[in-house]
Short mmCIF file of C-alpha atoms and ligand atoms in Angstrom, two decimals:
data_model
loop_
_atom_site.label_atom_id
_atom_site.label_comp_id
_atom_site.label_asym_id
_atom_site.label_seq_id
_atom_site.Cartn_x
_atom_site.Cartn_y
_atom_site.Cartn_z
CA MET A 1 116.13 61.30 97.39
CA ARG A 2 113.19 59.69 95.58
CA LYS A 3 115.42 56.67 94.87
CA TYR A 4 116.15 56.27 98.59
CA ILE A 5 112.46 56.57 99.55
CA LEU A 6 111.66 53.81 97.05
CA VAL A 7 114.42 51.61 98.49
CA ILE A 8 113.13 52.22 102.02
CA ILE A 9 109.59 51.27 100.94
CA ILE A 10 110.89 48.09 99.29
CA CYS A 11 112.83 47.30 102.47
CA ILE A 12 109.76 47.75 104.65
CA LEU A 13 107.81 45.40 102.36
CA PHE A 14 110.57 42.78 102.64
CA CYS A 15 111.14 43.38 106.33
CA GLY A 16 111.74 40.43 108.62
CA CYS A 17 113.59 37.22 107.99
CA GLN A 18 112.56 35.06 105.03
CA ILE A 19 113.63 31.48 104.41
CA LYS A 20 114.19 30.41 100.80
CA ASN A 21 115.86 27.10 99.81
CA ASP A 22 117.15 26.63 103.35
CA MET A 23 118.75 30.11 103.20
CA ALA A 24 117.57 32.70 105.70
CA GLU A 25 117.48 36.21 104.27
CA ILE A 26 117.10 39.72 105.64
CA GLN A 27 116.92 42.88 103.55
CA MET A 28 117.24 46.23 105.23
CA PHE A 29 118.24 49.84 104.60
CA ALA A 30 120.94 51.25 106.87
CA MET A 31 124.22 53.17 106.60
CA ASP A 32 122.67 54.98 103.65
CA THR A 33 122.60 51.82 101.58
CA PHE A 34 120.54 48.78 100.66
CA ILE A 35 121.68 45.72 102.63
CA ASP A 36 121.05 42.06 101.88
CA LEU A 37 122.06 39.30 104.30
CA LYS A 38 121.80 35.58 103.52
CA ALA A 39 122.87 32.68 105.72
CA GLN A 40 122.35 28.95 105.63
CA GLY A 41 121.86 26.35 108.30
CA GLU A 42 120.11 25.82 111.58
CA ASN A 43 121.39 29.04 113.11
CA GLY A 44 121.20 31.13 109.94
CA GLU A 45 118.01 32.94 110.91
CA LYS A 46 119.15 33.64 114.47
CA ALA A 47 122.53 34.91 113.25
CA LEU A 48 120.94 37.25 110.72
CA LEU A 49 118.57 38.75 113.27
CA GLU A 50 121.61 39.42 115.46
CA ALA A 51 123.49 40.85 112.48
CA GLU A 52 120.59 43.18 111.66
CA LYS A 53 120.66 44.52 115.22
CA GLU A 54 124.42 44.92 115.07
CA ILE A 55 124.31 46.93 111.83
CA ASN A 56 121.66 49.23 113.31
CA ARG A 57 123.76 49.62 116.45
CA LEU A 58 126.88 50.49 114.44
CA GLU A 59 124.97 52.99 112.33
CA LYS A 60 123.89 54.78 115.50
CA LEU A 61 127.55 55.04 116.55
CA PHE A 62 129.09 56.02 113.21
CA SER A 63 126.51 58.18 111.42
CA PRO A 64 127.75 61.75 110.93
CA THR A 65 124.15 62.99 110.80
CA ILE A 66 122.46 61.17 113.71
CA GLU A 67 122.76 63.67 116.57
CA GLN A 68 123.26 60.99 119.23
CA SER A 69 126.10 59.30 117.35
CA GLU A 70 129.65 59.27 118.65
CA ILE A 71 130.96 60.68 115.38
CA PHE A 72 128.49 63.55 115.64
CA ALA A 73 129.80 64.24 119.17
CA ILE A 74 133.46 64.16 118.06
CA ASN A 75 132.67 66.63 115.27
CA GLN A 76 130.57 68.84 117.49
CA TYR A 77 133.27 69.09 120.15
CA ALA A 78 136.12 69.82 117.72
CA ALA A 79 138.65 72.15 119.40
CA LYS A 80 136.50 72.09 122.54
CA GLN A 81 136.96 68.79 124.33
CA THR A 82 137.99 65.17 123.99
CA VAL A 83 135.16 62.70 123.53
CA THR A 84 135.11 59.27 125.17
CA VAL A 85 133.96 56.68 122.66
CA SER A 86 133.02 53.00 122.53
CA LYS A 87 135.56 50.35 121.55
CA ASP A 88 133.99 50.04 118.08
CA THR A 89 134.30 53.73 117.30
CA PHE A 90 137.81 53.86 118.71
CA ASP A 91 138.98 50.79 116.78
CA LEU A 92 137.52 52.09 113.53
CA ILE A 93 139.10 55.54 113.86
CA GLU A 94 142.40 53.94 114.82
CA LYS A 95 142.25 51.75 111.70
CA ALA A 96 141.27 54.72 109.53
CA LYS A 97 144.31 56.65 110.78
CA GLU A 98 146.50 53.66 109.98
CA TYR A 99 145.18 53.53 106.40
CA CYS A 100 145.79 57.25 106.09
CA ASN A 101 149.46 56.65 106.89
CA ILE A 102 149.74 53.57 104.68
CA THR A 103 148.21 55.42 101.71
CA GLU A 104 150.22 58.60 102.30
CA GLY A 105 147.05 60.58 102.88
CA ALA A 106 144.99 59.35 99.90
CA PHE A 107 142.54 57.95 102.46
CA ASP A 108 141.81 60.52 105.13
CA ILE A 109 138.62 60.62 107.21
CA THR A 110 139.26 64.29 108.08
CA ILE A 111 138.14 64.94 104.47
CA ALA A 112 134.60 65.40 105.93
CA PRO A 113 134.37 69.23 105.60
CA VAL A 114 135.18 68.90 101.87
CA VAL A 115 132.69 66.03 101.37
CA LYS A 116 130.09 68.20 103.13
CA ALA A 117 130.89 71.22 100.94
CA TRP A 118 130.04 69.09 97.90
CA GLY A 119 126.77 68.17 99.63
CA PHE A 120 127.39 64.41 99.70
CA THR A 121 126.40 64.24 103.36
CA GLU A 122 123.68 66.89 102.90
CA GLU A 123 120.22 67.01 101.32
CA VAL A 124 121.40 69.06 98.33
CA LYS A 125 124.54 68.34 96.33
CA ARG A 126 126.38 71.29 94.83
CA VAL A 127 129.65 72.41 93.25
CA PRO A 128 131.54 74.57 95.76
CA SER A 129 133.73 77.45 94.58
CA ASP A 130 137.50 76.93 94.34
CA GLU A 131 137.92 79.36 97.20
CA GLU A 132 135.57 77.36 99.42
CA ILE A 133 137.36 74.13 98.52
CA GLN A 134 140.74 75.62 99.45
CA GLN A 135 139.33 76.89 102.73
CA LYS A 136 137.87 73.44 103.59
CA LEU A 137 141.05 71.66 102.51
CA GLN A 138 142.95 73.52 105.23
CA LEU A 139 140.85 71.61 107.76
CA VAL A 140 141.94 68.23 106.36
CA ASP A 141 144.77 66.89 108.50
CA ASN A 142 145.00 63.39 109.91
CA ASN A 143 147.72 64.55 112.35
CA LYS A 144 145.19 66.83 114.03
CA LEU A 145 142.87 63.91 114.73
CA HIS A 146 144.15 62.72 118.10
CA ILE A 147 143.35 59.37 119.67
CA ASP A 148 144.20 58.08 123.12
CA LYS A 149 143.90 54.31 123.37
CA GLN A 150 144.23 54.09 127.12
CA ASN A 151 141.32 56.43 127.76
CA SER A 152 139.45 55.57 124.54
CA THR A 153 139.12 59.23 123.61
CA VAL A 154 139.13 61.13 120.33
CA TYR A 155 139.86 64.81 119.78
CA LEU A 156 139.86 67.08 116.75
CA GLU A 157 142.38 69.84 117.24
CA ASN A 158 140.91 72.64 115.11
CA GLU A 159 137.53 74.27 115.07
CA ASN A 160 135.32 73.20 112.13
CA MET A 161 137.32 70.01 111.58
CA SER A 162 135.19 66.88 111.25
CA ILE A 163 135.46 63.20 110.33
CA ASP A 164 133.46 61.00 107.97
CA LEU A 165 133.73 57.20 108.10
CA GLY A 166 131.77 56.66 104.85
CA GLY A 167 134.81 55.11 103.15
CA ILE A 168 135.37 52.38 105.75
CA ALA A 169 132.32 51.93 108.01
CA LYS A 170 130.45 49.45 105.80
CA GLY A 171 133.52 47.23 105.53
CA TYR A 172 133.94 47.36 109.30
CA ALA A 173 130.25 46.44 109.71
CA SER A 174 130.76 43.45 107.41
CA ASN A 175 133.61 42.25 109.65
CA LYS A 176 131.33 42.47 112.68
CA VAL A 177 128.59 40.56 110.87
CA ASN A 178 131.12 37.88 109.95
CA GLU A 179 132.06 37.53 113.62
CA ILE A 180 128.38 36.98 114.46
CA LEU A 181 128.02 34.39 111.69
CA LYS A 182 131.10 32.55 112.95
CA LYS A 183 129.94 32.66 116.57
CA ASN A 184 126.65 31.09 115.49
CA GLY A 185 128.39 28.35 113.55
CA VAL A 186 127.11 29.52 110.16
CA SER A 187 129.23 27.88 107.47
CA SER A 188 127.68 29.42 104.37
CA ALA A 189 126.60 33.04 104.03
CA VAL A 190 126.77 36.06 101.75
CA ILE A 191 126.20 39.62 102.86
CA SER A 192 126.04 42.72 100.72
CA LEU A 193 126.15 46.29 101.99
CA GLY A 194 125.76 48.33 98.81
CA GLY A 195 128.85 47.56 96.73
CA ASN A 196 130.45 45.75 99.67
CA VAL A 197 130.10 41.98 99.50
CA SER A 198 131.44 39.51 102.02
CA VAL A 199 131.15 35.73 101.86
CA THR A 200 131.45 33.04 104.51
CA GLY A 201 132.55 29.56 103.48
CA LYS A 202 131.23 28.17 100.21
CA ARG A 203 127.76 28.07 98.68
CA PRO A 204 125.40 25.46 100.16
CA ASP A 205 126.18 23.18 97.17
CA GLY A 206 129.89 23.20 98.06
CA THR A 207 131.03 25.40 95.17
CA LYS A 208 132.64 28.80 95.61
CA TRP A 209 130.56 31.95 95.77
CA ARG A 210 130.34 33.77 92.42
CA ILE A 211 130.50 37.51 92.86
CA ALA A 212 129.90 39.68 89.79
CA VAL A 213 132.04 42.78 89.29
CA GLN A 214 129.92 45.55 87.81
CA ASP A 215 130.83 47.23 84.55
CA PRO A 216 131.26 50.90 85.55
CA MET A 217 130.16 51.91 82.03
CA ASN A 218 126.98 49.84 82.05
CA SER A 219 124.80 49.44 85.14
CA GLU A 220 123.21 46.29 83.67
CA GLY A 221 126.45 44.55 82.77
CA TYR A 222 129.35 43.00 84.59
CA VAL A 223 132.99 42.65 83.59
CA GLY A 224 133.48 39.27 85.20
CA ILE A 225 132.88 36.91 88.08
CA LEU A 226 135.08 36.34 91.10
CA ASN A 227 134.99 32.79 92.51
CA VAL A 228 135.64 33.24 96.20
CA GLU A 229 135.26 31.85 99.73
CA ASP A 230 135.74 33.48 103.15
CA THR A 231 136.59 36.90 101.81
CA SER A 232 135.31 40.40 101.04
CA VAL A 233 134.87 41.87 97.57
CA ILE A 234 134.47 45.62 97.82
CA THR A 235 134.12 48.08 94.97
CA SER A 236 134.38 51.85 94.88
CA GLY A 237 133.43 53.62 91.70
CA VAL A 238 132.65 56.96 90.13
CA TYR A 239 129.24 55.60 89.10
CA GLN A 240 128.00 54.75 92.62
CA ARG A 241 127.06 58.14 94.06
CA PHE A 242 127.20 61.22 91.91
CA PHE A 243 125.26 64.24 90.68
CA GLU A 244 125.25 66.19 87.45
CA GLN A 245 125.52 69.92 86.97
CA ASN A 246 125.74 71.67 83.58
CA GLY A 247 126.27 68.31 81.92
CA LYS A 248 129.23 67.41 84.13
CA LYS A 249 129.26 64.49 86.57
CA TYR A 250 130.62 64.88 90.09
CA HIS A 251 131.17 61.75 92.17
CA HIS A 252 131.71 61.18 95.89
CA ILE A 253 135.34 60.03 96.12
CA ILE A 254 137.42 63.08 96.87
CA ASP A 255 141.07 63.63 96.01
CA THR A 256 142.61 64.79 99.28
CA LYS A 257 145.10 66.94 97.34
CA THR A 258 142.63 68.89 95.19
CA GLY A 259 139.46 68.69 97.29
CA LYS A 260 137.60 67.66 94.12
CA PRO A 261 136.17 64.34 92.90
CA THR A 262 139.11 62.23 91.68
CA GLN A 263 140.02 62.76 88.03
CA ASN A 264 142.77 60.24 87.45
CA GLY A 265 141.06 58.12 84.82
CA LEU A 266 139.92 55.40 87.24
CA LEU A 267 136.26 54.41 86.97
CA SER A 268 136.22 51.65 89.57
CA VAL A 269 138.43 49.72 91.94
CA THR A 270 137.48 46.30 93.32
CA ILE A 271 139.45 44.93 96.24
CA VAL A 272 139.49 41.26 97.30
CA CYS A 273 140.68 40.86 100.88
CA ASP A 274 139.73 38.76 103.89
CA ASN A 275 139.38 41.89 106.04
CA GLY A 276 136.29 43.92 105.07
CA ALA A 277 137.36 47.20 106.70
CA MET A 278 140.70 47.01 104.93
CA ALA A 279 139.05 46.18 101.59
CA ASP A 280 136.69 49.15 102.02
CA ALA A 281 139.44 51.61 102.93
CA LEU A 282 141.66 50.34 100.13
CA SER A 283 138.98 50.53 97.43
CA THR A 284 138.47 54.21 98.26
CA SER A 285 142.25 54.75 98.63
CA VAL A 286 143.24 53.24 95.28
CA MET A 287 140.50 55.28 93.59
CA VAL A 288 142.26 58.37 94.98
CA ALA A 289 145.88 57.21 94.71
CA GLY A 290 145.55 56.09 91.07
CA LEU A 291 146.77 53.04 89.20
CA GLN A 292 150.50 53.44 89.71
CA LYS A 293 150.46 54.19 93.43
CA GLY A 294 147.67 51.65 93.92
CA SER A 295 149.82 48.98 92.27
CA GLU A 296 152.77 49.92 94.47
CA LEU A 297 150.53 49.58 97.51
CA TRP A 298 149.39 46.16 96.28
CA ARG A 299 153.01 45.03 95.94
CA LYS A 300 153.98 46.43 99.31
CA LEU A 301 151.09 45.12 101.41
CA ASP A 302 150.85 41.79 99.63
CA ASN A 303 147.56 40.86 101.30
CA PHE A 304 144.83 41.86 98.86
CA GLY A 305 143.90 41.52 95.20
CA MET A 306 142.49 44.21 92.94
CA ILE A 307 140.72 44.94 89.68
CA VAL A 308 141.02 48.48 88.33
CA ILE A 309 138.97 49.79 85.39
CA THR A 310 139.89 53.00 83.60
CA ASP A 311 138.11 55.46 81.31
CA SER A 312 140.49 54.51 78.49
CA ASN A 313 138.88 51.05 78.31
CA GLU A 314 141.58 49.22 80.21
CA MET A 315 141.08 46.63 82.93
CA TYR A 316 143.99 45.84 85.25
CA ILE A 317 143.88 42.62 87.29
CA SER A 318 146.44 41.84 89.98
CA GLU A 319 148.12 38.50 89.29
CA ASP A 320 147.15 36.97 92.64
CA ILE A 321 143.47 36.90 91.67
CA GLU A 322 143.86 36.13 87.97
CA ASP A 323 142.91 32.47 88.54
CA ILE A 324 139.71 33.21 90.44
CA PHE A 325 138.45 35.95 88.09
CA GLU A 326 136.44 34.82 85.03
CA VAL A 327 136.33 37.74 82.62
CA SER A 328 132.99 38.06 80.77
CA ASP A 329 133.12 36.96 77.12
CA ASP A 330 131.72 40.18 75.73
CA VAL A 331 133.95 42.52 77.73
CA GLU A 332 135.36 45.39 75.69
CA TYR A 333 138.20 46.37 77.99
CA THR A 334 141.82 45.63 77.16
CA ILE A 335 143.13 43.37 79.90
CA HIS A 336 146.44 43.85 81.68
CA ILE A 337 147.89 41.85 84.55
CA ILE A 338 149.55 43.74 87.40
CA GLN A 339 152.65 41.80 88.34
CA LYS A 340 154.82 41.71 91.43
P1 ADP B 1 130.64 53.78 99.11
O1 ADP B 1 130.49 54.34 100.47
O2 ADP B 1 129.69 54.33 98.12
O3 ADP B 1 130.70 52.29 99.10
P2 ADP B 1 133.45 54.30 99.24
O4 ADP B 1 133.71 53.17 100.15
O5 ADP B 1 134.45 54.50 98.15
O6 ADP B 1 132.06 54.24 98.56
O7 ADP B 1 133.43 55.58 100.16
C1 ADP B 1 133.14 56.85 99.67
C2 ADP B 1 132.83 57.70 100.86
O8 ADP B 1 134.04 57.88 101.62
C3 ADP B 1 132.36 59.11 100.52
O9 ADP B 1 130.96 59.15 100.44
C4 ADP B 1 132.90 59.93 101.68
O10 ADP B 1 132.02 59.80 102.77
C5 ADP B 1 134.19 59.22 102.02
N1 ADP B 1 135.38 59.73 101.30
C6 ADP B 1 135.45 60.39 100.12
N2 ADP B 1 136.71 60.65 99.77
C7 ADP B 1 137.49 60.12 100.76
C8 ADP B 1 138.89 60.08 100.99
N3 ADP B 1 139.77 60.59 100.13
N4 ADP B 1 139.33 59.49 102.14
C9 ADP B 1 138.46 58.95 103.02
N5 ADP B 1 137.13 58.96 102.85
C10 ADP B 1 136.64 59.54 101.74
MG1 MG B 2 135.55 52.33 100.72
#
């Protein structure tokens, strides 16, 4: 909590739009994360102010804890009544359901009761008993999350079911920000929502954006640099949000089969994809699905690249991004290329 208060204070100090080297910049705290938006050009400042408003608007729709949010309403009215939602909320839930099907349930936003039991959406994090986990797992079922496109309604079939968009909402927000940047004619921008980075065009000097991929074993270090344009680079990792109890670490990405933090040897998954929401959902999904299923998904979908780092010091890079990924010289991981 103290960490978040500090971040909020820093954000307040930096509040407003700054211009540095012809780049407008806004730093803010929303969606439970530190956000940094940078855009170049005449309309950069205007676009970022619009983007800031948009992120705040989306947070008010998607937050599971803000009592006026649409997600809060859906959860509150579980097994009671359908809830009419905005196009944004509907689209995001529809996408989330799609990713649940694509990933054979590895990604499932009805995981919320389990995430809550571990305290990740609460003030205090805790290790729930096995019995409690089993009980909450019974509430996890994507098929009981009903959506009706024509009426734009959402309904949770069973009492105590709930949804949590934490694994996809920031990526969706980055897509919306990109739309705003495009609409304003911004040709060079980089936005970062926690571990979710999205770039527009190239850097002002005409070279590609250089996005560092963090070393999950060393918060100061990075395993390499991705040279990218017009794409999202989104990482999920065991090191991002976790707590310790009796010397054991518990992180926030939950295996939908066990109801516990994933324990499949993966430390981080970075996805490179031009769709931010997809990149976000897939980074969480591959963390849950594991290396083998994640690689199969990569082969099947054929529209994203990935970097997977394991606790046995291995780094797997999908062949489609091999050319744009410069591995750091001092990296101690054994490198493997995932092939088609
Ligand atoms: P972050 O939000 O830190 O960037 P992720 O994108 O990987 O990290 O999302 C993790 C969040 O997604 C968790 O905090 C939780 O809200 C939610 N979540 C956890 N496990 C799953 C899962 N198996 N399927 C869908 N969402 C999940
Ligand atoms: Mg995610």
